[in-house]
PDB file of C-alpha atoms in Angstrom:
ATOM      1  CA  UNK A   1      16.225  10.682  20.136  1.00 45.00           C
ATOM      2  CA  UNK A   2      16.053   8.116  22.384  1.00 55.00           C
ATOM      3  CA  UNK A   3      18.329   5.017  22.343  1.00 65.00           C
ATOM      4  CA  UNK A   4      17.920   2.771  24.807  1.00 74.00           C
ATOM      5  CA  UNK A   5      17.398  -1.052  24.135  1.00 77.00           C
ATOM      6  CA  UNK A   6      13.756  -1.402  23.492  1.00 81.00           C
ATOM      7  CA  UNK A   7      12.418  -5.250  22.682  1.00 81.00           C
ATOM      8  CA  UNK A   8      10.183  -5.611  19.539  1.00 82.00           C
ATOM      9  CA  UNK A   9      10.248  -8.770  18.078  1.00 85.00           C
ATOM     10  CA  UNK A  10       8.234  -7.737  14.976  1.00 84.00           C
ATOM     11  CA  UNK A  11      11.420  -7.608  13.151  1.00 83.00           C
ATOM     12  CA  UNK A  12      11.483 -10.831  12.763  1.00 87.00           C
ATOM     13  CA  UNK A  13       8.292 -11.131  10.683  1.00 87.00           C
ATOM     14  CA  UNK A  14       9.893  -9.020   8.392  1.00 87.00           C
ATOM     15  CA  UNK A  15      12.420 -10.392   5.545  1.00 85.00           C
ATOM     16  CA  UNK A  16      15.077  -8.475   7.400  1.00 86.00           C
ATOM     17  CA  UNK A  17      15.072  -9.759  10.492  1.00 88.00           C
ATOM     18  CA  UNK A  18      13.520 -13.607   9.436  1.00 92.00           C
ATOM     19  CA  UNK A  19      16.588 -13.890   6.512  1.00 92.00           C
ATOM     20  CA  UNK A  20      18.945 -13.084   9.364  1.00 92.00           C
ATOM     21  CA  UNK A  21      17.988 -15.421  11.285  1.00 93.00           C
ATOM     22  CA  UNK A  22      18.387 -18.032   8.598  1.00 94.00           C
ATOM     23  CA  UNK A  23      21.961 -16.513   8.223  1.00 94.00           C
ATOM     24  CA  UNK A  24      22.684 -17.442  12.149  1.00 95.00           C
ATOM     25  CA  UNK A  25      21.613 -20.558  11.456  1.00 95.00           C
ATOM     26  CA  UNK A  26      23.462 -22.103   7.893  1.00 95.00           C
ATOM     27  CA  UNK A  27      26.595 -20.565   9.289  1.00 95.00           C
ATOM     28  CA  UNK A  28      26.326 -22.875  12.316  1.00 95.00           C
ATOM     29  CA  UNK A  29      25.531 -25.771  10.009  1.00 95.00           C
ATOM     30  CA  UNK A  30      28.419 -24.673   7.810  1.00 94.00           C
ATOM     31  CA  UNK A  31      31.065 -24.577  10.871  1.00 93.00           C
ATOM     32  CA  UNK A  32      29.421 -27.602  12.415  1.00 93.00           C
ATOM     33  CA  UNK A  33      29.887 -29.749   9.499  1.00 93.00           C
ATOM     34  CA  UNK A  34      33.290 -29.036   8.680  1.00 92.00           C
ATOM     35  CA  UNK A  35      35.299 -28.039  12.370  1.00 90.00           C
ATOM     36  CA  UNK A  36      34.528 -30.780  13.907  1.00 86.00           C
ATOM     37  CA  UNK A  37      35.307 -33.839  11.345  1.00 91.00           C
ATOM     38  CA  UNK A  38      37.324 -36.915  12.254  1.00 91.00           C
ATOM     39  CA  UNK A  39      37.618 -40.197  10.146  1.00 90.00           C
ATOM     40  CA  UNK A  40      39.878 -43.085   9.137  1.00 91.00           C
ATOM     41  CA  UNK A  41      40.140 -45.180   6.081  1.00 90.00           C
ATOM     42  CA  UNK A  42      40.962 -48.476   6.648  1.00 91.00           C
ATOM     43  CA  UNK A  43      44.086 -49.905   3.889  1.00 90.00           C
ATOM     44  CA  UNK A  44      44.531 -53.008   3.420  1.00 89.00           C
ATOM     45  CA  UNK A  45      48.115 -54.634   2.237  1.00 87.00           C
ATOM     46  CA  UNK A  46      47.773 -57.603  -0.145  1.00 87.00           C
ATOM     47  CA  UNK A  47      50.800 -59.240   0.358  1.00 83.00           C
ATOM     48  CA  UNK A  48      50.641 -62.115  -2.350  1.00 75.00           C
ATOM     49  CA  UNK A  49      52.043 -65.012   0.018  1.00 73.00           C
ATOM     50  CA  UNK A  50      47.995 -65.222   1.232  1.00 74.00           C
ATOM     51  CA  UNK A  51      48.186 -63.016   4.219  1.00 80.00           C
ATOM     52  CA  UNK A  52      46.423 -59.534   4.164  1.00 85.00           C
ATOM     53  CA  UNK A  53      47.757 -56.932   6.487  1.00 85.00           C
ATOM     54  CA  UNK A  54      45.305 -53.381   7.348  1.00 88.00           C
ATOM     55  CA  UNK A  55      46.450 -50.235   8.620  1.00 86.00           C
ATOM     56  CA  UNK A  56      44.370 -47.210   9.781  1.00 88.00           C
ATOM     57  CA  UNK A  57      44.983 -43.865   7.844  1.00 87.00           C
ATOM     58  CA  UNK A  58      42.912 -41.666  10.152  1.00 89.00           C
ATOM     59  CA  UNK A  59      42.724 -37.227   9.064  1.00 90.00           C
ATOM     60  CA  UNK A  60      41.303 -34.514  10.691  1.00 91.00           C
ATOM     61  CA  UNK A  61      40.383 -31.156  10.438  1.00 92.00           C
ATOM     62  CA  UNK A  62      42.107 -28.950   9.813  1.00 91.00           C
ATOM     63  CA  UNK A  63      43.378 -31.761   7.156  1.00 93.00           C
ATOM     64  CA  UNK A  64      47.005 -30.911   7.656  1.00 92.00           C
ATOM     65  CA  UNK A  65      47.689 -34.037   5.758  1.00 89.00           C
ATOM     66  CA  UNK A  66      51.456 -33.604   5.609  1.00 88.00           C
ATOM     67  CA  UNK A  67      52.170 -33.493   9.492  1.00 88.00           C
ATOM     68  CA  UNK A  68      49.571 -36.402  10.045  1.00 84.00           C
ATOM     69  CA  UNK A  69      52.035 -39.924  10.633  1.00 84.00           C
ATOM     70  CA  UNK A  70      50.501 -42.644   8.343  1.00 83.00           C
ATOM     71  CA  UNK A  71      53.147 -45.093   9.455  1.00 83.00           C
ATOM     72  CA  UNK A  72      54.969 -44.237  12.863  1.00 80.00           C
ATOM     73  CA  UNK A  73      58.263 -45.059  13.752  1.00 75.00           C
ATOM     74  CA  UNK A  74      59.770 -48.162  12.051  1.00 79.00           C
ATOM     75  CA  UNK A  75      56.932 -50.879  10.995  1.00 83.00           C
ATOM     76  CA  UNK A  76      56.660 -54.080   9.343  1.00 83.00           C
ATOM     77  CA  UNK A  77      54.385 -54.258   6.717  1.00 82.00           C
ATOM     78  CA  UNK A  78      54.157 -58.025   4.456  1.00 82.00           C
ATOM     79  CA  UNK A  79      57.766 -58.653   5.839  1.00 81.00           C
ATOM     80  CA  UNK A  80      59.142 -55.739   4.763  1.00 81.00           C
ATOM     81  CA  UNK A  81      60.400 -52.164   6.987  1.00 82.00           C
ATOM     82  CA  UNK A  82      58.756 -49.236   6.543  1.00 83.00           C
ATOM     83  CA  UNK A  83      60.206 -46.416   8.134  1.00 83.00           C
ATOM     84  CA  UNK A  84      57.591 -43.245   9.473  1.00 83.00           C
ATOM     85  CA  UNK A  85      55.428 -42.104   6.545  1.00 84.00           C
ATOM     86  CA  UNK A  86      53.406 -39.094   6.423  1.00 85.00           C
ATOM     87  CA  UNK A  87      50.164 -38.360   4.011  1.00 86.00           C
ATOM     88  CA  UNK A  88      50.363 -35.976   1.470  1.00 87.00           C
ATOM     89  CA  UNK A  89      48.899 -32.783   1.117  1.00 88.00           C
ATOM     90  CA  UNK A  90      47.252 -29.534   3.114  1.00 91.00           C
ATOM     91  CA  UNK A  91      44.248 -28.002   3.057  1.00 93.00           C
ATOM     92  CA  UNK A  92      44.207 -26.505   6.266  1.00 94.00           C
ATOM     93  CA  UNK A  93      44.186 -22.820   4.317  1.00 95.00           C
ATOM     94  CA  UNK A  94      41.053 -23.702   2.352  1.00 95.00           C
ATOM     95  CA  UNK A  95      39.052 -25.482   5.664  1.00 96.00           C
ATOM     96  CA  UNK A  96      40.232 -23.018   8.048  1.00 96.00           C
ATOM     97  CA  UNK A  97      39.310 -20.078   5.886  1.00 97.00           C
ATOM     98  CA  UNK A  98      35.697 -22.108   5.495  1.00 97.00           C
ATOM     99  CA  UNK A  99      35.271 -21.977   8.911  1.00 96.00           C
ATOM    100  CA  UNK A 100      36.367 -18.618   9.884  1.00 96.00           C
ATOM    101  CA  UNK A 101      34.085 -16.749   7.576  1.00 96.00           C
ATOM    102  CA  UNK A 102      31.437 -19.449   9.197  1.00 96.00           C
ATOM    103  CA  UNK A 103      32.167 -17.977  12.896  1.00 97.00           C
ATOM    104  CA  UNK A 104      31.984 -14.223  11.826  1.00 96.00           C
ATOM    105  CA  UNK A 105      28.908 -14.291  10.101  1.00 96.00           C
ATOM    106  CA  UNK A 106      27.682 -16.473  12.822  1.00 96.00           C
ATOM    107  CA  UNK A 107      28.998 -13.580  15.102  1.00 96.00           C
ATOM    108  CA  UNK A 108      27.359 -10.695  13.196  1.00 96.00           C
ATOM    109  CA  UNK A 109      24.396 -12.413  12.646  1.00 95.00           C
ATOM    110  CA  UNK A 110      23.641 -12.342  16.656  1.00 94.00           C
ATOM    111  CA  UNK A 111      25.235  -8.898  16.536  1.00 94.00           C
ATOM    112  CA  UNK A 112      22.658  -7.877  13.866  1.00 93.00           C
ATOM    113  CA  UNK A 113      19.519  -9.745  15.193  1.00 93.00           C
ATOM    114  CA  UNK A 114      20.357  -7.778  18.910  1.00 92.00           C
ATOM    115  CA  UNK A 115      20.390  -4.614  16.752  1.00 90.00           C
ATOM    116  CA  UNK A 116      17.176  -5.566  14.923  1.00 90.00           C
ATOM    117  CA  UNK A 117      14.857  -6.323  18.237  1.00 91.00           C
ATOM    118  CA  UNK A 118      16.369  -4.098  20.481  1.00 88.00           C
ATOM    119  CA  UNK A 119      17.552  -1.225  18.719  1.00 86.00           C
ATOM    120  CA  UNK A 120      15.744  -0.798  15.087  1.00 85.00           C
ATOM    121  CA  UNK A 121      14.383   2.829  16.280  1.00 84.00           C
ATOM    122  CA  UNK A 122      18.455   4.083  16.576  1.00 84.00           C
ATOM    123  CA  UNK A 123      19.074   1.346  13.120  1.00 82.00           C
ATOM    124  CA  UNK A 124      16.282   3.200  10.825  1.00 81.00           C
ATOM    125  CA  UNK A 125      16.980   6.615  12.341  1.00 82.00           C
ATOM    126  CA  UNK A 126      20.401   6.827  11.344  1.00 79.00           C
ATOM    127  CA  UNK A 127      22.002   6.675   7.473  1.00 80.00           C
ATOM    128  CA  UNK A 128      24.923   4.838   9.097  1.00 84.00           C
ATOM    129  CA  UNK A 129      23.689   1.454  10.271  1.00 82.00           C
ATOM    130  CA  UNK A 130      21.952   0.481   7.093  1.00 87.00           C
ATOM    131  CA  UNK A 131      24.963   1.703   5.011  1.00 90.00           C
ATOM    132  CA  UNK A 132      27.492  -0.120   7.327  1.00 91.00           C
ATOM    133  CA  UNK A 133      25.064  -2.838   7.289  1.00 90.00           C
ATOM    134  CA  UNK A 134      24.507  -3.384   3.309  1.00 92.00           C
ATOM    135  CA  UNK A 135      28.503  -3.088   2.863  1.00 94.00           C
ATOM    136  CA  UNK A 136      29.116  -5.676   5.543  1.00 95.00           C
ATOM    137  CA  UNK A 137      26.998  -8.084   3.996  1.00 94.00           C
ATOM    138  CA  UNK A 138      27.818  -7.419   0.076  1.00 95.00           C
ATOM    139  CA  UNK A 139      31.841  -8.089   1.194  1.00 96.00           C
ATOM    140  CA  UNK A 140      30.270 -10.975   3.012  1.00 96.00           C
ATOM    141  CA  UNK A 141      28.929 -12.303   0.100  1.00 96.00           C
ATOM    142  CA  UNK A 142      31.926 -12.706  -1.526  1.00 97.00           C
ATOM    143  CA  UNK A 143      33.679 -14.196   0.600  1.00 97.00           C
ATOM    144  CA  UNK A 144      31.208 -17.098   1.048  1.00 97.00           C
ATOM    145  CA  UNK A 145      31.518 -17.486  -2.858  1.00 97.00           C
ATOM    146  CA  UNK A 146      35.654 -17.450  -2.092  1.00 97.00           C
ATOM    147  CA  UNK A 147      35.783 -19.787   0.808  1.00 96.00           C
ATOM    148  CA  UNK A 148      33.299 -22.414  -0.395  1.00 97.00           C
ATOM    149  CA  UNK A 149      35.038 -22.624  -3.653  1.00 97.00           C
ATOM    150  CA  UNK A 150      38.605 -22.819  -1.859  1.00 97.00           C
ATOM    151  CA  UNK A 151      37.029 -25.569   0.448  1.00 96.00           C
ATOM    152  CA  UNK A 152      35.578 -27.546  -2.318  1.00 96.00           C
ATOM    153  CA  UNK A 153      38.629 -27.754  -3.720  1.00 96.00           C
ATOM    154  CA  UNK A 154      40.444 -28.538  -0.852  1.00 95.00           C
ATOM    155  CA  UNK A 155      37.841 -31.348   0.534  1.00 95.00           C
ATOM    156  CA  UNK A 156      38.807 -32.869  -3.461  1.00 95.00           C
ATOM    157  CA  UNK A 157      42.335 -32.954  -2.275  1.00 94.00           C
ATOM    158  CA  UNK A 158      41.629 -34.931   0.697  1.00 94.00           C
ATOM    159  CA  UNK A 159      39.712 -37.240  -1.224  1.00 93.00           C
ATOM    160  CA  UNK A 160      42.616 -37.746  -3.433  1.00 92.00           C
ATOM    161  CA  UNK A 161      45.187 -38.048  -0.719  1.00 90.00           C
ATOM    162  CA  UNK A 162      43.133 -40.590   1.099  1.00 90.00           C
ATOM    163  CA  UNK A 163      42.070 -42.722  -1.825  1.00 90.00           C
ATOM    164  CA  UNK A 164      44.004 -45.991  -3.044  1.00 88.00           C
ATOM    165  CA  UNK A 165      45.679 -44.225  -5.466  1.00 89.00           C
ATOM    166  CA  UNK A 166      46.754 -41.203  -2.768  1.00 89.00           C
ATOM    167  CA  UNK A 167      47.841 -44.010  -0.432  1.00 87.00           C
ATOM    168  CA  UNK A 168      49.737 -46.327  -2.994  1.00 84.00           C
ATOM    169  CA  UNK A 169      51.486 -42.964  -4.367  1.00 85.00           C
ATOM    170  CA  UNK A 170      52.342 -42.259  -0.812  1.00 85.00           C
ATOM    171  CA  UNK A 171      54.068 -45.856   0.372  1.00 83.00           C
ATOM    172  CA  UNK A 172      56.710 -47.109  -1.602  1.00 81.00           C
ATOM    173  CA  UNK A 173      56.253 -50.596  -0.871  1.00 82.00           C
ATOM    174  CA  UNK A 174      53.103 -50.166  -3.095  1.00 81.00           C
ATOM    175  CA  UNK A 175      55.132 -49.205  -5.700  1.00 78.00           C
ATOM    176  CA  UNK A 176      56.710 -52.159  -8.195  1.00 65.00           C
ATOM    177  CA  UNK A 177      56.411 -55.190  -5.701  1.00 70.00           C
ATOM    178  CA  UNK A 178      54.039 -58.182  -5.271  1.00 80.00           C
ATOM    179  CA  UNK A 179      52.223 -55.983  -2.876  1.00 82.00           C
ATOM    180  CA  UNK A 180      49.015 -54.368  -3.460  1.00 85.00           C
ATOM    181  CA  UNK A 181      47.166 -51.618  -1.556  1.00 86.00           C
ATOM    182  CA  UNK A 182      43.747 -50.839  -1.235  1.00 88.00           C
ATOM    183  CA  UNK A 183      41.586 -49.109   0.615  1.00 89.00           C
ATOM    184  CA  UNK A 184      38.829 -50.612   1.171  1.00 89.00           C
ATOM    185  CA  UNK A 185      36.879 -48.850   4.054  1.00 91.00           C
ATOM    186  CA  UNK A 186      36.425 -45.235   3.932  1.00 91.00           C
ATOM    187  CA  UNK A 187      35.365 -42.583   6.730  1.00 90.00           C
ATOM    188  CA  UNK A 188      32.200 -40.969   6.264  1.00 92.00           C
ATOM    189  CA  UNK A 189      32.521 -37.823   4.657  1.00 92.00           C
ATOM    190  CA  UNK A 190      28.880 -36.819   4.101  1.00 94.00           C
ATOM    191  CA  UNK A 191      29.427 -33.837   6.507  1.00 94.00           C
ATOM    192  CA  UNK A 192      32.697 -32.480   4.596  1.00 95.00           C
ATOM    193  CA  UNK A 193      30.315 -32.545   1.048  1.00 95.00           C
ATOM    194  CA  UNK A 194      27.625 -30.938   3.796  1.00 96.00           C
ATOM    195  CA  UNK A 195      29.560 -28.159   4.660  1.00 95.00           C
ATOM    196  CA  UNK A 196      30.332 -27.380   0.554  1.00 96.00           C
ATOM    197  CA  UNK A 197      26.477 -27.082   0.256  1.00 96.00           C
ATOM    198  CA  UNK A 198      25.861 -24.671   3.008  1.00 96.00           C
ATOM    199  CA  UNK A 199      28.737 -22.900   1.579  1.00 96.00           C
ATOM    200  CA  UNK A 200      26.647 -22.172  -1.586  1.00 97.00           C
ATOM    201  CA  UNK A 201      23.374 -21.702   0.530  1.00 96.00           C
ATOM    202  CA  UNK A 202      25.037 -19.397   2.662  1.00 96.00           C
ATOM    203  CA  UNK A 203      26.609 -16.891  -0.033  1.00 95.00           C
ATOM    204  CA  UNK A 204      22.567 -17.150  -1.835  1.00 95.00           C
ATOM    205  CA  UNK A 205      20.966 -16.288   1.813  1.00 95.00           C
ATOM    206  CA  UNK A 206      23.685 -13.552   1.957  1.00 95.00           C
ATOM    207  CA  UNK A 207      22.958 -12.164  -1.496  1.00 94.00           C
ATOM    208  CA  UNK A 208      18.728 -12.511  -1.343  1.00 92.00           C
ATOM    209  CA  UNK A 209      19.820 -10.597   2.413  1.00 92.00           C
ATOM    210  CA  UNK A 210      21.431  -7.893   0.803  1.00 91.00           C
ATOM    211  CA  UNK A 211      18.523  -6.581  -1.610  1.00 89.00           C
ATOM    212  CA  UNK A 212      16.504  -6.312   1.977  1.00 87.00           C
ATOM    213  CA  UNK A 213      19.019  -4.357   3.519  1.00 88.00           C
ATOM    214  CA  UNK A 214      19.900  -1.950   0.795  1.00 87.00           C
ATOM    215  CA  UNK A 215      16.102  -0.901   0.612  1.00 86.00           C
ATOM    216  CA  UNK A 216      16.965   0.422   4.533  1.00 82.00           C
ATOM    217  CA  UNK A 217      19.414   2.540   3.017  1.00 81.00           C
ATOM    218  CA  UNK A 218      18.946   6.219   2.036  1.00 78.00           C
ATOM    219  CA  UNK A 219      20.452   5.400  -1.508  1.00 65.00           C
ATOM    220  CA  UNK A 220      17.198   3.359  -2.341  1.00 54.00           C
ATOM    221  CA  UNK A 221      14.689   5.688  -0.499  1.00 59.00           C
ATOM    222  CA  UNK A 222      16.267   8.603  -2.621  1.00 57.00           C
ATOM    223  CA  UNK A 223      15.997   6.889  -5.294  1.00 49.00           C
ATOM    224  CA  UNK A 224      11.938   5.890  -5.186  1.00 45.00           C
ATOM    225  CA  UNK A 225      11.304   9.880  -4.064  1.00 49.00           C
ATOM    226  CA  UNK A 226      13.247  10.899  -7.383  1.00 48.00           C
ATOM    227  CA  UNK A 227      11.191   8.078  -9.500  1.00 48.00           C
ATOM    228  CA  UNK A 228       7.885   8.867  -7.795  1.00 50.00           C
ATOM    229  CA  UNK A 229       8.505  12.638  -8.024  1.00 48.00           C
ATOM    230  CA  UNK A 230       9.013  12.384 -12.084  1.00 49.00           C
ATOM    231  CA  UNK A 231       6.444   9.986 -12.413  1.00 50.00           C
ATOM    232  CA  UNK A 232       3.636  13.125 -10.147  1.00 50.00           C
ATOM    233  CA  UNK A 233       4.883  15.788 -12.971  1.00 49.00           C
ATOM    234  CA  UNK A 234       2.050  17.219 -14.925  1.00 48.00           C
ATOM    235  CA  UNK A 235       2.496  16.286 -19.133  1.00 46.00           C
ATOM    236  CA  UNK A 236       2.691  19.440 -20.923  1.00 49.00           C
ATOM    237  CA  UNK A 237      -0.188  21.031 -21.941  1.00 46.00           C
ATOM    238  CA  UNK A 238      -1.210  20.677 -26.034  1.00 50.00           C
ATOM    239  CA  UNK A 239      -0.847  23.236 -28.169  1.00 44.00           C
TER     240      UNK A 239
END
């Protein structure tokens, strides 16, 4: 058998080949979208003598909220000291997690597509690379469900944290004094709600994948000889 790398795009006309393609491309979108994100929210400090004071709360990925300084060093805010403040909360798990299932199927969707077009004679003649193949992409599967559900939470938490509410829980000159906190410009977060939905479109692609691939696999092909075989045999003869 011969298996050298042998170019046939045709592959790629077929749901096998086209669907992984999609796959290389959502993952980048889902990465993209999430890895790269930087914003501020602008607070504002209503001081109640007439003079408004604004502050920048700026977050990043991976959204390590706790070790991000809100306040540094010792500041004076409507008259009064505010020593260094930190945001609350982490979701660097959840995002990081996103991302990193992001990269490998981005990874073994190139590895796949080079197997595809250069190497589908070795692929169909062997019981191993569909099997290996199907199994990849079921466990796959699941973890897109897992890591777009863990990052939809944890995007909600940075909402929280960076809301008025998140901010004025975090300062304590927010808390029982003439001074009120708002926030009242927020960063652009359409990419972080982005990233969820590619998430979901991702672990679908995945799934509608996996049907394709298991028909590669000798567990379906066995399967239509043994229903085509019963369905050839002769009824019995009446009596």
């Amino acid at each position: 058998m011969m298996t050298g790398f042998r170019l046939n795009l045709s592959p790629l006309k077929e749901p096998l080949g086209f669907v992984k393609l999609v796959e290389w491309l959502t993952a980048i979108f889902a990465f993209g979208s999430c890895g790269g994100f930087s914003g501020s929210n602008i607070v504002t400090f209503f001081c109640g003598n007439g003079r408004n004071e604004t502050l920048n709360a700026n977050f990043h990925y991976p959204f390590r909220l706790s070790q991000v300084p809100f306040i540094e060093g010792n500041t004076t805010i409507c008259n009064q000291s505010v020593t260094t403040t930190h945001m609350v909360g982490d979701s660097a798990s959840s995002a990081e997690f996103f991302v990193g299932i992001a990269v490998i199927c981005f990874l073994y969707s190139m590895l796949a597509l080079l197997v595809y077009l250069g190497y589908m004679h070795v692929y169909k003649d062997s019981d191993f690379g569909p099997i290996f193949d199907f199994v990849v992409t079921a466990i796959l599967v699941f973890l897109w469900l897992v890591c777009s559900s863990a990052w939809a939470k944890g995007l909600q938490n940075v909402k929280d944290a960076t809301d008025t509410e998140g901010i004025s829980a975090t300062l304590a000159l927010c808390k029982g004094s003439n001074i009120t906190c708002e926030v009242t410009e927020f960063a652009n977060m359409r990419t972080l709600n982005i990233s969820v939905v590619f998430g979901y479109l991702n672990m679908f692609v995945w799934a509608g994948n996996a049907w394709f691939v298991y028909k590669e696999t000798r567990w379906h092909s066995q399967k239509f000889i043994s229903q085509s075989g019963h369905g050839r045999q002769q009824a019995p003869a009446p009596i």
